[in-house]
Short mmCIF file of N, CA and C in Angstrom, two decimals:
data_model
loop_
_atom_site.label_atom_id
_atom_site.label_comp_id
_atom_site.label_asym_id
_atom_site.label_seq_id
_atom_site.Cartn_x
_atom_site.Cartn_y
_atom_site.Cartn_z
N MET A 1114 47.49 87.58 38.49
CA MET A 1114 46.13 87.24 38.24
C MET A 1114 45.37 88.43 37.65
N TRP A 1115 45.91 89.60 37.88
CA TRP A 1115 45.20 90.77 37.36
C TRP A 1115 45.10 90.73 35.84
N ARG A 1116 46.08 90.14 35.19
CA ARG A 1116 46.03 90.03 33.73
C ARG A 1116 44.89 89.11 33.27
N VAL A 1117 44.72 88.01 33.97
CA VAL A 1117 43.64 87.08 33.63
C VAL A 1117 42.30 87.76 33.87
N GLU A 1118 42.16 88.41 35.01
CA GLU A 1118 40.90 89.09 35.32
C GLU A 1118 40.61 90.18 34.30
N ARG A 1119 41.62 90.92 33.94
CA ARG A 1119 41.43 91.97 32.93
C ARG A 1119 40.98 91.37 31.60
N ALA A 1120 41.61 90.30 31.18
CA ALA A 1120 41.23 89.63 29.93
C ALA A 1120 39.80 89.11 30.01
N ARG A 1121 39.41 88.57 31.16
CA ARG A 1121 38.05 88.07 31.33
C ARG A 1121 37.03 89.21 31.25
N GLN A 1122 37.37 90.36 31.82
CA GLN A 1122 36.46 91.51 31.76
C GLN A 1122 36.34 92.06 30.34
N ILE A 1123 37.44 92.11 29.62
CA ILE A 1123 37.40 92.56 28.23
C ILE A 1123 36.55 91.62 27.39
N ALA A 1124 36.72 90.32 27.61
CA ALA A 1124 35.92 89.34 26.87
C ALA A 1124 34.44 89.54 27.17
N THR A 1125 34.09 89.68 28.43
CA THR A 1125 32.69 89.87 28.81
C THR A 1125 32.12 91.14 28.18
N ALA A 1126 32.88 92.23 28.24
CA ALA A 1126 32.42 93.51 27.69
C ALA A 1126 32.17 93.44 26.19
N ASN A 1127 32.88 92.56 25.51
CA ASN A 1127 32.74 92.44 24.06
C ASN A 1127 31.90 91.24 23.62
N GLY A 1128 31.35 90.51 24.57
CA GLY A 1128 30.54 89.36 24.22
C GLY A 1128 31.34 88.17 23.73
N TRP A 1129 32.61 88.13 24.08
CA TRP A 1129 33.48 87.03 23.66
C TRP A 1129 33.56 85.99 24.77
N ALA A 1130 33.96 84.80 24.40
CA ALA A 1130 34.25 83.78 25.41
C ALA A 1130 35.53 84.15 26.14
N GLY A 1131 35.50 84.10 27.44
CA GLY A 1131 36.69 84.43 28.24
C GLY A 1131 37.41 83.17 28.70
N TYR A 1132 38.49 83.39 29.40
CA TYR A 1132 39.23 82.25 29.96
C TYR A 1132 38.34 81.46 30.91
N THR A 1133 38.41 80.16 30.81
CA THR A 1133 37.69 79.29 31.74
C THR A 1133 38.64 78.36 32.50
N ALA A 1134 39.92 78.44 32.20
CA ALA A 1134 40.89 77.59 32.89
C ALA A 1134 42.25 78.27 32.94
N LEU A 1135 42.99 77.95 33.97
CA LEU A 1135 44.38 78.35 34.09
C LEU A 1135 45.21 77.07 34.07
N GLN A 1136 46.34 77.10 33.39
CA GLN A 1136 47.24 75.95 33.34
C GLN A 1136 48.58 76.41 33.86
N LEU A 1137 48.95 75.90 35.05
CA LEU A 1137 50.17 76.33 35.72
C LEU A 1137 50.89 75.12 36.31
N ARG A 1138 52.12 75.34 36.71
CA ARG A 1138 52.92 74.28 37.31
C ARG A 1138 52.58 74.17 38.80
N HIS A 1139 52.38 72.91 39.25
CA HIS A 1139 52.06 72.71 40.67
C HIS A 1139 52.23 71.26 41.05
N SER A 1140 52.66 71.03 42.28
CA SER A 1140 52.78 69.69 42.83
C SER A 1140 52.72 69.80 44.35
N TYR A 1141 52.75 68.65 45.00
CA TYR A 1141 52.73 68.65 46.47
C TYR A 1141 54.01 69.27 47.04
N LEU A 1142 55.14 68.94 46.47
CA LEU A 1142 56.39 69.55 46.89
C LEU A 1142 56.58 70.88 46.18
N GLN A 1143 57.16 71.83 46.89
CA GLN A 1143 57.39 73.15 46.31
C GLN A 1143 58.87 73.49 46.41
N PRO A 1144 59.42 74.18 45.41
CA PRO A 1144 60.82 74.59 45.50
C PRO A 1144 60.99 75.73 46.50
N ARG A 1145 62.23 75.98 46.91
CA ARG A 1145 62.52 77.14 47.75
C ARG A 1145 62.05 78.40 47.02
N PRO A 1146 61.47 79.35 47.73
CA PRO A 1146 61.05 80.59 47.08
C PRO A 1146 62.22 81.26 46.35
N GLY A 1147 62.00 81.60 45.12
CA GLY A 1147 63.01 82.29 44.32
C GLY A 1147 64.10 81.41 43.74
N ALA A 1148 64.13 80.13 44.11
CA ALA A 1148 65.17 79.23 43.59
C ALA A 1148 64.87 78.90 42.13
N PRO A 1149 65.88 78.98 41.29
CA PRO A 1149 65.64 78.63 39.88
C PRO A 1149 65.38 77.13 39.72
N VAL A 1150 64.41 76.82 38.88
CA VAL A 1150 64.09 75.43 38.59
C VAL A 1150 64.33 75.23 37.09
N PRO A 1151 65.30 74.39 36.73
CA PRO A 1151 65.53 74.15 35.31
C PRO A 1151 64.24 73.71 34.63
N ASP A 1152 64.04 74.14 33.43
CA ASP A 1152 62.88 73.88 32.59
C ASP A 1152 61.65 74.70 33.00
N GLN A 1153 61.82 75.61 33.93
CA GLN A 1153 60.72 76.49 34.33
C GLN A 1153 61.28 77.91 34.52
N SER A 1154 61.43 78.61 33.44
CA SER A 1154 62.10 79.90 33.52
C SER A 1154 61.18 81.09 33.66
N HIS A 1155 59.88 80.96 33.37
CA HIS A 1155 59.04 82.14 33.49
C HIS A 1155 58.44 82.24 34.89
N ARG A 1156 58.35 83.46 35.40
CA ARG A 1156 57.97 83.67 36.79
C ARG A 1156 56.48 83.56 37.07
N PHE A 1157 55.65 83.55 36.04
CA PHE A 1157 54.22 83.49 36.26
C PHE A 1157 53.64 82.10 36.05
N GLY A 1158 54.46 81.08 35.96
CA GLY A 1158 53.97 79.76 35.63
C GLY A 1158 53.64 78.86 36.80
N TRP A 1159 53.61 79.38 38.01
CA TRP A 1159 53.42 78.56 39.20
C TRP A 1159 52.09 78.86 39.88
N VAL A 1160 51.52 77.87 40.51
CA VAL A 1160 50.35 78.10 41.36
C VAL A 1160 50.86 78.75 42.64
N THR A 1161 50.25 79.86 43.00
CA THR A 1161 50.57 80.59 44.23
C THR A 1161 49.31 80.66 45.09
N ASP A 1162 49.45 81.18 46.30
CA ASP A 1162 48.28 81.38 47.15
C ASP A 1162 47.27 82.30 46.47
N GLU A 1163 47.76 83.29 45.74
CA GLU A 1163 46.87 84.20 45.03
C GLU A 1163 46.07 83.46 43.95
N VAL A 1164 46.73 82.57 43.24
CA VAL A 1164 46.05 81.77 42.21
C VAL A 1164 44.97 80.91 42.85
N VAL A 1165 45.30 80.24 43.94
CA VAL A 1165 44.34 79.38 44.63
C VAL A 1165 43.14 80.20 45.07
N ASP A 1166 43.37 81.36 45.67
CA ASP A 1166 42.28 82.22 46.11
C ASP A 1166 41.42 82.68 44.94
N TYR A 1167 42.05 83.07 43.86
CA TYR A 1167 41.32 83.55 42.68
C TYR A 1167 40.46 82.45 42.07
N VAL A 1168 41.03 81.29 41.84
CA VAL A 1168 40.28 80.18 41.25
C VAL A 1168 39.16 79.75 42.19
N ASP A 1169 39.43 79.74 43.48
CA ASP A 1169 38.42 79.35 44.46
C ASP A 1169 37.23 80.32 44.47
N SER A 1170 37.47 81.57 44.10
CA SER A 1170 36.40 82.57 44.12
C SER A 1170 35.66 82.70 42.80
N GLU A 1171 36.11 82.00 41.77
CA GLU A 1171 35.50 82.08 40.44
C GLU A 1171 34.96 80.70 40.05
N PRO A 1172 33.67 80.45 40.24
CA PRO A 1172 33.14 79.10 40.00
C PRO A 1172 33.26 78.62 38.55
N ASP A 1173 33.39 79.53 37.59
CA ASP A 1173 33.49 79.10 36.19
C ASP A 1173 34.94 78.98 35.72
N LEU A 1174 35.88 79.06 36.64
CA LEU A 1174 37.30 78.98 36.30
C LEU A 1174 37.89 77.71 36.91
N SER A 1175 38.57 76.91 36.10
CA SER A 1175 39.18 75.69 36.62
C SER A 1175 40.70 75.80 36.58
N LEU A 1176 41.34 74.96 37.36
CA LEU A 1176 42.79 74.95 37.47
C LEU A 1176 43.33 73.62 36.95
N TRP A 1177 44.18 73.70 35.95
CA TRP A 1177 44.88 72.54 35.40
C TRP A 1177 46.34 72.70 35.75
N VAL A 1178 46.98 71.63 36.20
CA VAL A 1178 48.38 71.74 36.63
C VAL A 1178 49.26 70.73 35.90
N TYR A 1179 50.43 71.18 35.54
CA TYR A 1179 51.39 70.30 34.88
C TYR A 1179 52.61 70.11 35.78
N THR A 1180 53.42 69.13 35.44
CA THR A 1180 54.57 68.69 36.22
C THR A 1180 54.13 68.27 37.62
N ALA A 1181 52.93 67.74 37.71
CA ALA A 1181 52.37 67.33 39.00
C ALA A 1181 53.19 66.23 39.67
N LEU A 1182 53.80 65.37 38.87
CA LEU A 1182 54.58 64.27 39.44
C LEU A 1182 56.08 64.52 39.37
N LEU A 1183 56.44 65.78 39.14
CA LEU A 1183 57.85 66.23 39.15
C LEU A 1183 58.75 65.35 38.29
N ASN A 1184 58.28 65.07 37.09
CA ASN A 1184 59.07 64.31 36.11
C ASN A 1184 59.55 62.97 36.64
N GLY A 1185 58.76 62.34 37.48
CA GLY A 1185 59.10 61.02 37.99
C GLY A 1185 59.84 61.03 39.32
N SER A 1186 60.10 62.20 39.89
CA SER A 1186 60.91 62.28 41.11
C SER A 1186 60.26 61.64 42.33
N TYR A 1187 58.95 61.53 42.37
CA TYR A 1187 58.30 60.90 43.52
C TYR A 1187 58.53 59.39 43.55
N ALA A 1188 58.71 58.80 42.36
CA ALA A 1188 58.73 57.34 42.29
C ALA A 1188 60.03 56.73 41.81
N ARG A 1189 60.85 57.49 41.12
CA ARG A 1189 62.02 56.89 40.47
C ARG A 1189 63.32 57.40 41.08
N PRO A 1190 64.09 56.49 41.67
CA PRO A 1190 65.38 56.88 42.24
C PRO A 1190 66.35 57.48 41.21
N ASP A 1191 66.16 57.12 39.94
CA ASP A 1191 67.05 57.65 38.90
C ASP A 1191 66.63 59.06 38.47
N ARG A 1192 65.59 59.61 39.07
CA ARG A 1192 65.12 60.97 38.78
C ARG A 1192 65.05 61.76 40.09
N PRO A 1193 66.19 62.09 40.68
CA PRO A 1193 66.16 62.79 41.97
C PRO A 1193 65.55 64.19 41.82
N LEU A 1194 65.09 64.69 42.95
CA LEU A 1194 64.54 66.05 42.97
C LEU A 1194 65.62 67.06 42.59
N ARG A 1195 65.22 68.13 41.96
CA ARG A 1195 66.14 69.21 41.60
C ARG A 1195 66.62 69.91 42.87
N ALA A 1196 67.74 70.58 42.77
CA ALA A 1196 68.34 71.27 43.92
C ALA A 1196 67.39 72.28 44.56
N ALA A 1197 66.53 72.88 43.77
CA ALA A 1197 65.59 73.88 44.30
C ALA A 1197 64.65 73.29 45.35
N TYR A 1198 64.50 71.97 45.35
CA TYR A 1198 63.61 71.32 46.30
C TYR A 1198 64.34 70.86 47.56
N ASP A 1199 65.63 71.16 47.66
CA ASP A 1199 66.42 70.73 48.81
C ASP A 1199 66.26 71.74 49.95
N HIS A 1200 65.26 71.47 50.80
CA HIS A 1200 65.03 72.32 51.98
C HIS A 1200 64.22 71.51 52.99
N PRO A 1201 64.17 71.95 54.25
CA PRO A 1201 63.48 71.17 55.29
C PRO A 1201 62.00 70.90 54.99
N GLY A 1202 61.32 71.81 54.32
CA GLY A 1202 59.91 71.59 53.99
C GLY A 1202 59.72 70.35 53.13
N THR A 1203 60.66 70.11 52.22
CA THR A 1203 60.57 68.92 51.36
C THR A 1203 60.70 67.66 52.20
N THR A 1204 61.65 67.65 53.12
CA THR A 1204 61.85 66.49 53.99
C THR A 1204 60.58 66.18 54.78
N GLN A 1205 59.95 67.21 55.34
CA GLN A 1205 58.72 67.03 56.12
C GLN A 1205 57.57 66.56 55.24
N ARG A 1206 57.46 67.13 54.07
CA ARG A 1206 56.36 66.76 53.18
C ARG A 1206 56.54 65.33 52.64
N LEU A 1207 57.78 64.95 52.34
CA LEU A 1207 58.02 63.58 51.88
C LEU A 1207 57.67 62.58 52.98
N ALA A 1208 57.99 62.92 54.23
CA ALA A 1208 57.65 62.03 55.35
C ALA A 1208 56.13 61.87 55.45
N ALA A 1209 55.39 62.97 55.32
CA ALA A 1209 53.92 62.91 55.37
C ALA A 1209 53.39 62.10 54.19
N LEU A 1210 53.96 62.32 53.02
CA LEU A 1210 53.54 61.60 51.81
C LEU A 1210 53.78 60.10 51.97
N ASP A 1211 54.95 59.74 52.50
CA ASP A 1211 55.26 58.32 52.71
C ASP A 1211 54.34 57.69 53.75
N LYS A 1212 54.02 58.44 54.80
CA LYS A 1212 53.11 57.93 55.84
C LYS A 1212 51.73 57.65 55.24
N VAL A 1213 51.19 58.60 54.49
CA VAL A 1213 49.86 58.43 53.89
C VAL A 1213 49.88 57.28 52.88
N ALA A 1214 50.89 57.27 52.01
CA ALA A 1214 50.98 56.20 51.00
C ALA A 1214 51.07 54.83 51.68
N GLY A 1215 51.89 54.74 52.71
CA GLY A 1215 52.03 53.47 53.42
C GLY A 1215 50.75 53.02 54.10
N GLU A 1216 50.07 53.94 54.76
CA GLU A 1216 48.83 53.60 55.46
C GLU A 1216 47.72 53.21 54.49
N LEU A 1217 47.71 53.82 53.30
CA LEU A 1217 46.66 53.52 52.32
C LEU A 1217 47.06 52.39 51.36
N GLY A 1218 48.33 51.99 51.38
CA GLY A 1218 48.81 50.93 50.49
C GLY A 1218 48.83 51.36 49.02
N VAL A 1219 49.19 52.61 48.79
CA VAL A 1219 49.25 53.16 47.43
C VAL A 1219 50.62 53.82 47.23
N SER A 1220 50.86 54.29 46.00
CA SER A 1220 52.15 54.92 45.71
C SER A 1220 52.14 56.41 46.04
N ARG A 1221 53.32 56.98 46.15
CA ARG A 1221 53.43 58.44 46.32
C ARG A 1221 52.70 59.17 45.20
N ASN A 1222 52.90 58.70 43.97
CA ASN A 1222 52.25 59.35 42.83
C ASN A 1222 50.74 59.38 43.01
N GLN A 1223 50.17 58.28 43.45
CA GLN A 1223 48.72 58.22 43.62
C GLN A 1223 48.25 59.20 44.69
N VAL A 1224 49.01 59.33 45.77
CA VAL A 1224 48.64 60.27 46.82
C VAL A 1224 48.72 61.70 46.31
N VAL A 1225 49.77 62.02 45.58
CA VAL A 1225 49.91 63.38 45.03
C VAL A 1225 48.74 63.72 44.12
N LEU A 1226 48.37 62.81 43.23
CA LEU A 1226 47.26 63.06 42.31
C LEU A 1226 45.94 63.21 43.09
N ALA A 1227 45.72 62.37 44.08
CA ALA A 1227 44.50 62.47 44.88
C ALA A 1227 44.47 63.78 45.66
N TRP A 1228 45.62 64.20 46.17
CA TRP A 1228 45.72 65.46 46.92
C TRP A 1228 45.36 66.64 46.02
N LEU A 1229 45.86 66.64 44.80
CA LEU A 1229 45.56 67.73 43.87
C LEU A 1229 44.08 67.75 43.49
N ILE A 1230 43.56 66.59 43.10
CA ILE A 1230 42.18 66.50 42.62
C ILE A 1230 41.18 66.80 43.74
N GLY A 1231 41.48 66.39 44.94
CA GLY A 1231 40.55 66.58 46.05
C GLY A 1231 40.73 67.87 46.81
N GLY A 1232 41.60 68.75 46.35
CA GLY A 1232 41.85 70.00 47.05
C GLY A 1232 40.78 71.03 46.81
N SER A 1233 40.97 72.17 47.43
CA SER A 1233 40.05 73.29 47.24
C SER A 1233 40.86 74.53 46.90
N PRO A 1234 40.80 74.95 45.67
CA PRO A 1234 40.00 74.39 44.59
C PRO A 1234 40.64 73.11 44.05
N ALA A 1235 39.82 72.30 43.43
CA ALA A 1235 40.33 71.08 42.82
C ALA A 1235 41.25 71.46 41.66
N ALA A 1236 42.31 70.70 41.51
CA ALA A 1236 43.23 70.91 40.39
C ALA A 1236 43.18 69.66 39.51
N THR A 1237 43.16 69.85 38.22
CA THR A 1237 43.17 68.73 37.29
C THR A 1237 44.61 68.52 36.84
N PRO A 1238 45.26 67.44 37.27
CA PRO A 1238 46.65 67.22 36.87
C PRO A 1238 46.76 66.75 35.42
N ILE A 1239 47.76 67.26 34.76
CA ILE A 1239 48.11 66.82 33.41
C ILE A 1239 49.33 65.92 33.59
N VAL A 1240 49.18 64.65 33.28
CA VAL A 1240 50.28 63.72 33.48
C VAL A 1240 50.68 63.08 32.16
N GLY A 1241 51.93 62.78 32.05
CA GLY A 1241 52.44 62.03 30.91
C GLY A 1241 52.90 60.67 31.39
N VAL A 1242 52.64 59.66 30.62
CA VAL A 1242 53.04 58.31 30.99
C VAL A 1242 53.79 57.68 29.83
N SER A 1243 54.61 56.69 30.16
CA SER A 1243 55.39 55.98 29.15
C SER A 1243 55.00 54.52 29.02
N THR A 1244 54.26 54.02 30.02
CA THR A 1244 53.90 52.60 30.01
C THR A 1244 52.43 52.44 30.42
N PRO A 1245 51.84 51.31 30.08
CA PRO A 1245 50.47 51.06 30.54
C PRO A 1245 50.39 51.02 32.07
N GLU A 1246 51.44 50.54 32.72
CA GLU A 1246 51.44 50.48 34.18
C GLU A 1246 51.39 51.89 34.78
N GLN A 1247 52.12 52.83 34.18
CA GLN A 1247 52.09 54.21 34.67
C GLN A 1247 50.69 54.81 34.47
N LEU A 1248 50.04 54.48 33.37
CA LEU A 1248 48.68 54.97 33.13
C LEU A 1248 47.73 54.40 34.17
N ASP A 1249 47.84 53.11 34.44
CA ASP A 1249 46.99 52.48 35.46
C ASP A 1249 47.21 53.15 36.82
N GLU A 1250 48.46 53.41 37.17
CA GLU A 1250 48.77 54.05 38.45
C GLU A 1250 48.16 55.45 38.51
N ALA A 1251 48.29 56.22 37.43
CA ALA A 1251 47.73 57.58 37.40
C ALA A 1251 46.20 57.55 37.51
N LEU A 1252 45.57 56.64 36.80
CA LEU A 1252 44.11 56.55 36.88
C LEU A 1252 43.65 56.14 38.28
N ALA A 1253 44.40 55.25 38.92
CA ALA A 1253 44.06 54.86 40.28
C ALA A 1253 44.23 56.04 41.23
N GLY A 1254 45.25 56.84 41.01
CA GLY A 1254 45.44 58.04 41.82
C GLY A 1254 44.33 59.04 41.62
N ALA A 1255 43.84 59.17 40.39
CA ALA A 1255 42.74 60.09 40.10
C ALA A 1255 41.44 59.63 40.78
N ARG A 1256 41.29 58.33 40.95
CA ARG A 1256 40.08 57.79 41.59
C ARG A 1256 40.17 57.78 43.12
N LEU A 1257 41.37 57.86 43.64
CA LEU A 1257 41.59 57.76 45.08
C LEU A 1257 41.01 58.98 45.81
N ARG A 1258 40.27 58.74 46.87
CA ARG A 1258 39.75 59.81 47.72
C ARG A 1258 40.46 59.70 49.06
N LEU A 1259 41.16 60.73 49.43
CA LEU A 1259 41.92 60.71 50.68
C LEU A 1259 40.98 60.86 51.88
N PRO A 1260 41.11 59.99 52.87
CA PRO A 1260 40.35 60.19 54.11
C PRO A 1260 40.73 61.53 54.74
N ALA A 1261 39.80 62.12 55.47
CA ALA A 1261 39.99 63.47 56.03
C ALA A 1261 41.28 63.58 56.85
N GLU A 1262 41.59 62.57 57.65
CA GLU A 1262 42.80 62.67 58.50
C GLU A 1262 44.08 62.67 57.66
N HIS A 1263 44.07 61.97 56.54
CA HIS A 1263 45.24 61.96 55.67
C HIS A 1263 45.37 63.29 54.91
N ARG A 1264 44.26 63.81 54.45
CA ARG A 1264 44.30 65.12 53.77
C ARG A 1264 44.80 66.18 54.73
N ARG A 1265 44.30 66.15 55.97
CA ARG A 1265 44.72 67.13 56.96
C ARG A 1265 46.23 67.04 57.20
N LEU A 1266 46.75 65.83 57.33
CA LEU A 1266 48.19 65.64 57.54
C LEU A 1266 48.98 66.25 56.38
N LEU A 1267 48.56 65.96 55.15
CA LEU A 1267 49.26 66.48 53.99
C LEU A 1267 49.16 68.01 53.92
N ASP A 1268 47.97 68.54 54.18
CA ASP A 1268 47.77 69.99 54.09
C ASP A 1268 48.51 70.75 55.19
N GLU A 1269 48.62 70.16 56.36
CA GLU A 1269 49.22 70.86 57.49
C GLU A 1269 50.74 70.74 57.53
N THR A 1270 51.30 69.82 56.79
CA THR A 1270 52.74 69.63 56.80
C THR A 1270 53.39 70.71 55.96
N ALA A 1271 54.26 71.47 56.59
CA ALA A 1271 54.88 72.60 55.88
C ALA A 1271 56.19 72.26 55.25
#
């Protein structure tokens, strides 16, 4: 984050427009620390606790996240999670995700999008869709507001 802050300070000192958004990889499920994830080879492309703290402390900085739906892994059996996600935390988080989705009568994808958008700081997910149905599902997830007890369950599940 020091690079972003340095760039923002240089921009301010010169009267230039500075960064107003960060675009990083993030989802409800997280890979094992240090585990390689195919298609994500650079080490600075992930949302970390430091990123969350930095964005939360800068009111003019927003967070945009990609691969929020893990390339279909939440919803499609033909798109299993990558090996980097094979750890007990994933099992616990999937159970919490399934509980919330079941209680609210929505899909896993919708819960993940609502969790991202309603977080602190809020994250704007960048999603790709292939069908009108997937677009409808994503838009419904963006509109979904998680009740406090469901958000707490998702946030507290490690």
